[in-house]
Amino acid sequence: LLAGALSATTIACDKANRLVDLSVDPVNTSGISGEVSGTWTKGSTINITGDIIIPVGKRLVIQEGVTVVMDPLAKPEFIVLGNLYSLGTPENPVRITTTQELRKPDSWGQNWGGILADKTCEEMVLDNTIIEYGGATTTQASTSLKYKLYKAKAGENVPALWFSNTNGKLVLKNSVVKNFHDDATYLEGGNMIITGCKFYSTGNSGGEGVNIKSGCLADVSYNLFYSNNTNAMKLSNSGDRIPQAHVVAYNNTILNTGWRRPDIKGGSVWL
């Protein structure tokens, strides 16, 4: 699966409005929460009613055209202790979203948490996957606090994607992260390729497009960053993890980032 996700692709230019889905989802018969693994089959709608967890040693494959609808009242977190493969196509992307009536172009999300991958996650592929309208704030009851994930404290806005295994492999390819309350990504370890993605309309009062810390060996290329609150890319070696952060970033397009945060941190790239 991972080898296939690393193949070269041609990046198509689409209008941003094409990615705003106003269609009504087909009705699913039951809600899902707790441990998940196996395969979510092509074209299905998965209604998530509580936190979901891929257990250690298990994997979840999400096939093309699947819509994952997060309950905005429960504000679920997507916890990855095993491996995750979200395999959409240009014609039928995977969409991880909220309920239809809350999918608004001017929304700052917070209708669900984000995808949080522990150090036990060995591989993650997000290919042609739309991740939107999340970034809920953690509480003392959050599952991510129980597992000591991300910043492991209450009051933190969850990023769309957090990855932390310095020996793990992450591919984020031809995907979209939009309408999140804070960071689109927060990466604290891993061998990763981030290519052909769109990061836009993220961050209410702060937040980066690609936020990299120590422990990451990353290739970041051919991405579009538009209207991110703070920076398109924050490339840092903070955290004292091994290896040192090594990022090769090239052929990225950055438009109108930082304008909602007109201070020393607001801009295009922060080193």
PDB file of N, CA and C in Angstrom, residues 58-119:
ATOM      1  N   LYS A  58      -3.262  -3.263  14.358  1.00  0.00           N
ATOM      2  CA  LYS A  58      -4.373  -3.350  13.421  1.00  0.00           C
ATOM      3  C   LYS A  58      -4.241  -2.251  12.363  1.00  0.00           C
ATOM      4  N   ARG A  59      -5.030  -2.375  11.296  1.00  0.00           N
ATOM      5  CA  ARG A  59      -5.032  -1.327  10.285  1.00  0.00           C
ATOM      6  C   ARG A  59      -6.459  -1.057   9.823  1.00  0.00           C
ATOM      7  N   LEU A  60      -6.671   0.165   9.382  1.00  0.00           N
ATOM      8  CA  LEU A  60      -7.935   0.560   8.787  1.00  0.00           C
ATOM      9  C   LEU A  60      -7.659   1.058   7.379  1.00  0.00           C
ATOM     10  N   VAL A  61      -8.367   0.487   6.397  1.00  0.00           N
ATOM     11  CA  VAL A  61      -8.289   0.930   5.015  1.00  0.00           C
ATOM     12  C   VAL A  61      -9.602   1.625   4.668  1.00  0.00           C
ATOM     13  N   ILE A  62      -9.500   2.865   4.200  1.00  0.00           N
ATOM     14  CA  ILE A  62     -10.682   3.612   3.765  1.00  0.00           C
ATOM     15  C   ILE A  62     -10.625   3.714   2.248  1.00  0.00           C
ATOM     16  N   GLN A  63     -11.582   3.102   1.576  1.00  0.00           N
ATOM     17  CA  GLN A  63     -11.566   3.064   0.124  1.00  0.00           C
ATOM     18  C   GLN A  63     -12.129   4.343  -0.484  1.00  0.00           C
ATOM     19  N   GLU A  64     -11.947   4.485  -1.788  1.00  0.00           N
ATOM     20  CA  GLU A  64     -12.351   5.697  -2.492  1.00  0.00           C
ATOM     21  C   GLU A  64     -13.843   5.986  -2.319  1.00  0.00           C
ATOM     22  N   GLY A  65     -14.155   7.281  -2.255  1.00  0.00           N
ATOM     23  CA  GLY A  65     -15.539   7.704  -2.190  1.00  0.00           C
ATOM     24  C   GLY A  65     -16.205   7.584  -0.844  1.00  0.00           C
ATOM     25  N   VAL A  66     -15.489   7.141   0.174  1.00  0.00           N
ATOM     26  CA  VAL A  66     -16.071   7.038   1.512  1.00  0.00           C
ATOM     27  C   VAL A  66     -16.203   8.434   2.129  1.00  0.00           C
ATOM     28  N   THR A  67     -17.341   8.687   2.751  1.00  0.00           N
ATOM     29  CA  THR A  67     -17.551   9.920   3.521  1.00  0.00           C
ATOM     30  C   THR A  67     -17.652   9.560   4.994  1.00  0.00           C
ATOM     31  N   VAL A  68     -16.760  10.122   5.787  1.00  0.00           N
ATOM     32  CA  VAL A  68     -16.750   9.892   7.231  1.00  0.00           C
ATOM     33  C   VAL A  68     -17.337  11.141   7.886  1.00  0.00           C
ATOM     34  N   VAL A  69     -18.505  11.000   8.504  1.00  0.00           N
ATOM     35  CA  VAL A  69     -19.227  12.134   9.073  1.00  0.00           C
ATOM     36  C   VAL A  69     -19.068  12.123  10.589  1.00  0.00           C
ATOM     37  N   MET A  70     -18.410  13.150  11.108  1.00  0.00           N
ATOM     38  CA  MET A  70     -18.177  13.263  12.547  1.00  0.00           C
ATOM     39  C   MET A  70     -19.327  14.023  13.219  1.00  0.00           C
ATOM     40  N   ASP A  71     -19.832  13.458  14.294  1.00  0.00           N
ATOM     41  CA  ASP A  71     -20.926  14.071  15.047  1.00  0.00           C
ATOM     42  C   ASP A  71     -20.439  15.354  15.719  1.00  0.00           C
ATOM     43  N   PRO A  72     -21.010  16.518  15.380  1.00  0.00           N
ATOM     44  CA  PRO A  72     -20.514  17.771  15.958  1.00  0.00           C
ATOM     45  C   PRO A  72     -20.823  17.930  17.444  1.00  0.00           C
ATOM     46  N   LEU A  73     -21.758  17.166  17.972  1.00  0.00           N
ATOM     47  CA  LEU A  73     -22.037  17.223  19.412  1.00  0.00           C
ATOM     48  C   LEU A  73     -21.018  16.405  20.189  1.00  0.00           C
ATOM     49  N   ALA A  74     -20.664  15.246  19.668  1.00  0.00           N
ATOM     50  CA  ALA A  74     -19.674  14.391  20.333  1.00  0.00           C
ATOM     51  C   ALA A  74     -18.249  14.889  20.115  1.00  0.00           C
ATOM     52  N   LYS A  75     -18.014  15.604  19.000  1.00  0.00           N
ATOM     53  CA  LYS A  75     -16.673  16.097  18.636  1.00  0.00           C
ATOM     54  C   LYS A  75     -15.620  14.986  18.737  1.00  0.00           C
ATOM     55  N   PRO A  76     -15.778  13.926  17.946  1.00  0.00           N
ATOM     56  CA  PRO A  76     -14.885  12.763  18.093  1.00  0.00           C
ATOM     57  C   PRO A  76     -13.433  13.068  17.719  1.00  0.00           C
ATOM     58  N   GLU A  77     -12.535  12.318  18.328  1.00  0.00           N
ATOM     59  CA  GLU A  77     -11.125  12.292  17.924  1.00  0.00           C
ATOM     60  C   GLU A  77     -10.866  10.989  17.176  1.00  0.00           C
ATOM     61  N   PHE A  78      -9.983  11.055  16.201  1.00  0.00           N
ATOM     62  CA  PHE A  78      -9.602   9.894  15.384  1.00  0.00           C
ATOM     63  C   PHE A  78      -8.209   9.478  15.850  1.00  0.00           C
ATOM     64  N   ILE A  79      -8.149   8.464  16.714  1.00  0.00           N
ATOM     65  CA  ILE A  79      -6.908   8.028  17.334  1.00  0.00           C
ATOM     66  C   ILE A  79      -6.321   6.857  16.545  1.00  0.00           C
ATOM     67  N   VAL A  80      -5.058   6.988  16.133  1.00  0.00           N
ATOM     68  CA  VAL A  80      -4.417   5.953  15.325  1.00  0.00           C
ATOM     69  C   VAL A  80      -3.248   5.363  16.122  1.00  0.00           C
ATOM     70  N   LEU A  81      -3.458   4.167  16.662  1.00  0.00           N
ATOM     71  CA  LEU A  81      -2.404   3.432  17.345  1.00  0.00           C
ATOM     72  C   LEU A  81      -1.803   2.374  16.418  1.00  0.00           C
ATOM     73  N   GLY A  82      -2.576   1.937  15.433  1.00  0.00           N
ATOM     74  CA  GLY A  82      -2.113   1.028  14.400  1.00  0.00           C
ATOM     75  C   GLY A  82      -1.773   1.811  13.141  1.00  0.00           C
ATOM     76  N   ASN A  83      -2.199   1.310  11.978  1.00  0.00           N
ATOM     77  CA  ASN A  83      -1.898   1.963  10.700  1.00  0.00           C
ATOM     78  C   ASN A  83      -3.179   2.401  10.009  1.00  0.00           C
ATOM     79  N   LEU A  84      -3.081   3.496   9.241  1.00  0.00           N
ATOM     80  CA  LEU A  84      -4.237   4.054   8.537  1.00  0.00           C
ATOM     81  C   LEU A  84      -3.883   4.269   7.077  1.00  0.00           C
ATOM     82  N   TYR A  85      -4.773   3.791   6.192  1.00  0.00           N
ATOM     83  CA  TYR A  85      -4.612   3.982   4.751  1.00  0.00           C
ATOM     84  C   TYR A  85      -5.918   4.547   4.199  1.00  0.00           C
ATOM     85  N   SER A  86      -5.916   5.825   3.870  1.00  0.00           N
ATOM     86  CA  SER A  86      -7.084   6.485   3.294  1.00  0.00           C
ATOM     87  C   SER A  86      -6.793   6.700   1.819  1.00  0.00           C
ATOM     88  N   LEU A  87      -7.460   5.934   0.956  1.00  0.00           N
ATOM     89  CA  LEU A  87      -7.055   5.806  -0.437  1.00  0.00           C
ATOM     90  C   LEU A  87      -8.169   6.282  -1.367  1.00  0.00           C
ATOM     91  N   GLY A  88      -8.313   7.589  -1.466  1.00  0.00           N
ATOM     92  CA  GLY A  88      -9.267   8.144  -2.405  1.00  0.00           C
ATOM     93  C   GLY A  88      -8.675   8.245  -3.797  1.00  0.00           C
ATOM     94  N   THR A  89      -9.471   8.761  -4.726  1.00  0.00           N
ATOM     95  CA  THR A  89      -9.024   9.033  -6.092  1.00  0.00           C
ATOM     96  C   THR A  89      -9.416  10.474  -6.423  1.00  0.00           C
ATOM     97  N   PRO A  90      -8.859  11.059  -7.502  1.00  0.00           N
ATOM     98  CA  PRO A  90      -9.273  12.423  -7.870  1.00  0.00           C
ATOM     99  C   PRO A  90     -10.778  12.529  -8.102  1.00  0.00           C
ATOM    100  N   GLU A  91     -11.383  11.509  -8.697  1.00  0.00           N
ATOM    101  CA  GLU A  91     -12.813  11.543  -8.976  1.00  0.00           C
ATOM    102  C   GLU A  91     -13.653  11.220  -7.743  1.00  0.00           C
ATOM    103  N   ASN A  92     -13.121  10.407  -6.852  1.00  0.00           N
ATOM    104  CA  ASN A  92     -13.858   9.963  -5.667  1.00  0.00           C
ATOM    105  C   ASN A  92     -12.962  10.036  -4.430  1.00  0.00           C
ATOM    106  N   PRO A  93     -12.722  11.259  -3.933  1.00  0.00           N
ATOM    107  CA  PRO A  93     -11.871  11.374  -2.745  1.00  0.00           C
ATOM    108  C   PRO A  93     -12.558  10.836  -1.501  1.00  0.00           C
ATOM    109  N   VAL A  94     -11.759  10.462  -0.538  1.00  0.00           N
ATOM    110  CA  VAL A  94     -12.270  10.218   0.809  1.00  0.00           C
ATOM    111  C   VAL A  94     -12.506  11.584   1.452  1.00  0.00           C
ATOM    112  N   ARG A  95     -13.604  11.717   2.193  1.00  0.00           N
ATOM    113  CA  ARG A  95     -13.898  12.987   2.871  1.00  0.00           C
ATOM    114  C   ARG A  95     -14.154  12.710   4.345  1.00  0.00           C
ATOM    115  N   ILE A  96     -13.353  13.322   5.208  1.00  0.00           N
ATOM    116  CA  ILE A  96     -13.551  13.245   6.659  1.00  0.00           C
ATOM    117  C   ILE A  96     -14.055  14.612   7.081  1.00  0.00           C
ATOM    118  N   THR A  97     -15.289  14.685   7.545  1.00  0.00           N
ATOM    119  CA  THR A  97     -15.992  15.952   7.598  1.00  0.00           C
ATOM    120  C   THR A  97     -16.966  15.987   8.774  1.00  0.00           C
ATOM    121  N   THR A  98     -17.832  16.969   8.769  1.00  0.00           N
ATOM    122  CA  THR A  98     -18.895  17.092   9.756  1.00  0.00           C
ATOM    123  C   THR A  98     -20.235  16.939   9.045  1.00  0.00           C
ATOM    124  N   THR A  99     -21.326  17.184   9.752  1.00  0.00           N
ATOM    125  CA  THR A  99     -22.640  17.053   9.147  1.00  0.00           C
ATOM    126  C   THR A  99     -22.848  18.114   8.067  1.00  0.00           C
ATOM    127  N   GLN A 100     -23.701  17.803   7.111  1.00  0.00           N
ATOM    128  CA  GLN A 100     -23.851  18.601   5.909  1.00  0.00           C
ATOM    129  C   GLN A 100     -24.189  20.061   6.189  1.00  0.00           C
ATOM    130  N   GLU A 101     -25.060  20.315   7.161  1.00  0.00           N
ATOM    131  CA  GLU A 101     -25.500  21.696   7.404  1.00  0.00           C
ATOM    132  C   GLU A 101     -24.400  22.580   7.982  1.00  0.00           C
ATOM    133  N   LEU A 102     -23.311  21.989   8.478  1.00  0.00           N
ATOM    134  CA  LEU A 102     -22.212  22.766   9.061  1.00  0.00           C
ATOM    135  C   LEU A 102     -21.036  22.940   8.107  1.00  0.00           C
ATOM    136  N   ARG A 103     -21.157  22.444   6.895  1.00  0.00           N
ATOM    137  CA  ARG A 103     -20.081  22.573   5.915  1.00  0.00           C
ATOM    138  C   ARG A 103     -20.202  23.915   5.193  1.00  0.00           C
ATOM    139  N   LYS A 104     -19.669  24.944   5.815  1.00  0.00           N
ATOM    140  CA  LYS A 104     -19.773  26.293   5.272  1.00  0.00           C
ATOM    141  C   LYS A 104     -18.384  26.845   4.976  1.00  0.00           C
ATOM    142  N   PRO A 105     -18.216  27.536   3.850  1.00  0.00           N
ATOM    143  CA  PRO A 105     -16.886  28.022   3.467  1.00  0.00           C
ATOM    144  C   PRO A 105     -16.241  28.959   4.477  1.00  0.00           C
ATOM    145  N   ASP A 106     -17.051  29.655   5.304  1.00  0.00           N
ATOM    146  CA  ASP A 106     -16.493  30.598   6.271  1.00  0.00           C
ATOM    147  C   ASP A 106     -16.405  30.021   7.682  1.00  0.00           C
ATOM    148  N   SER A 107     -16.517  28.693   7.813  1.00  0.00           N
ATOM    149  CA  SER A 107     -16.480  28.054   9.128  1.00  0.00           C
ATOM    150  C   SER A 107     -15.043  27.832   9.583  1.00  0.00           C
ATOM    151  N   TRP A 108     -14.811  27.963  10.917  1.00  0.00           N
ATOM    152  CA  TRP A 108     -13.517  27.644  11.509  1.00  0.00           C
ATOM    153  C   TRP A 108     -13.562  26.298  12.213  1.00  0.00           C
ATOM    154  N   GLY A 109     -14.499  25.470  11.827  1.00  0.00           N
ATOM    155  CA  GLY A 109     -14.494  24.084  12.278  1.00  0.00           C
ATOM    156  C   GLY A 109     -14.828  23.898  13.735  1.00  0.00           C
ATOM    157  N   GLN A 110     -14.010  23.111  14.416  1.00  0.00           N
ATOM    158  CA  GLN A 110     -14.186  22.665  15.790  1.00  0.00           C
ATOM    159  C   GLN A 110     -15.387  21.736  15.961  1.00  0.00           C
ATOM    160  N   ASN A 111     -15.804  21.092  14.877  1.00  0.00           N
ATOM    161  CA  ASN A 111     -16.913  20.151  14.948  1.00  0.00           C
ATOM    162  C   ASN A 111     -16.456  18.728  15.276  1.00  0.00           C
ATOM    163  N   TRP A 112     -15.174  18.483  15.199  1.00  0.00           N
ATOM    164  CA  TRP A 112     -14.577  17.220  15.639  1.00  0.00           C
ATOM    165  C   TRP A 112     -13.116  17.509  15.955  1.00  0.00           C
ATOM    166  N   GLY A 113     -12.376  16.520  16.397  1.00  0.00           N
ATOM    167  CA  GLY A 113     -10.983  16.753  16.766  1.00  0.00           C
ATOM    168  C   GLY A 113     -10.069  16.754  15.568  1.00  0.00           C
ATOM    169  N   GLY A 114      -9.291  15.686  15.396  1.00  0.00           N
ATOM    170  CA  GLY A 114      -8.366  15.544  14.286  1.00  0.00           C
ATOM    171  C   GLY A 114      -7.855  14.118  14.274  1.00  0.00           C
ATOM    172  N   ILE A 115      -6.914  13.839  13.385  1.00  0.00           N
ATOM    173  CA  ILE A 115      -6.296  12.522  13.288  1.00  0.00           C
ATOM    174  C   ILE A 115      -4.998  12.558  14.096  1.00  0.00           C
ATOM    175  N   LEU A 116      -4.928  11.750  15.148  1.00  0.00           N
ATOM    176  CA  LEU A 116      -3.804  11.780  16.079  1.00  0.00           C
ATOM    177  C   LEU A 116      -3.131  10.413  16.087  1.00  0.00           C
ATOM    178  N   ALA A 117      -1.892  10.360  15.585  1.00  0.00           N
ATOM    179  CA  ALA A 117      -1.178   9.087  15.425  1.00  0.00           C
ATOM    180  C   ALA A 117      -0.081   8.958  16.475  1.00  0.00           C
ATOM    181  N   ASP A 118      -0.198   7.943  17.311  1.00  0.00           N
ATOM    182  CA  ASP A 118       0.786   7.693  18.371  1.00  0.00           C
ATOM    183  C   ASP A 118       2.068   7.091  17.779  1.00  0.00           C
ATOM    184  N   LYS A 119       3.073   6.930  18.626  1.00  0.00           N
ATOM    185  CA  LYS A 119       4.362   6.392  18.186  1.00  0.00           C
ATOM    186  C   LYS A 119       4.248   4.943  17.725  1.00  0.00           C
TER     187      LYS A 119
END
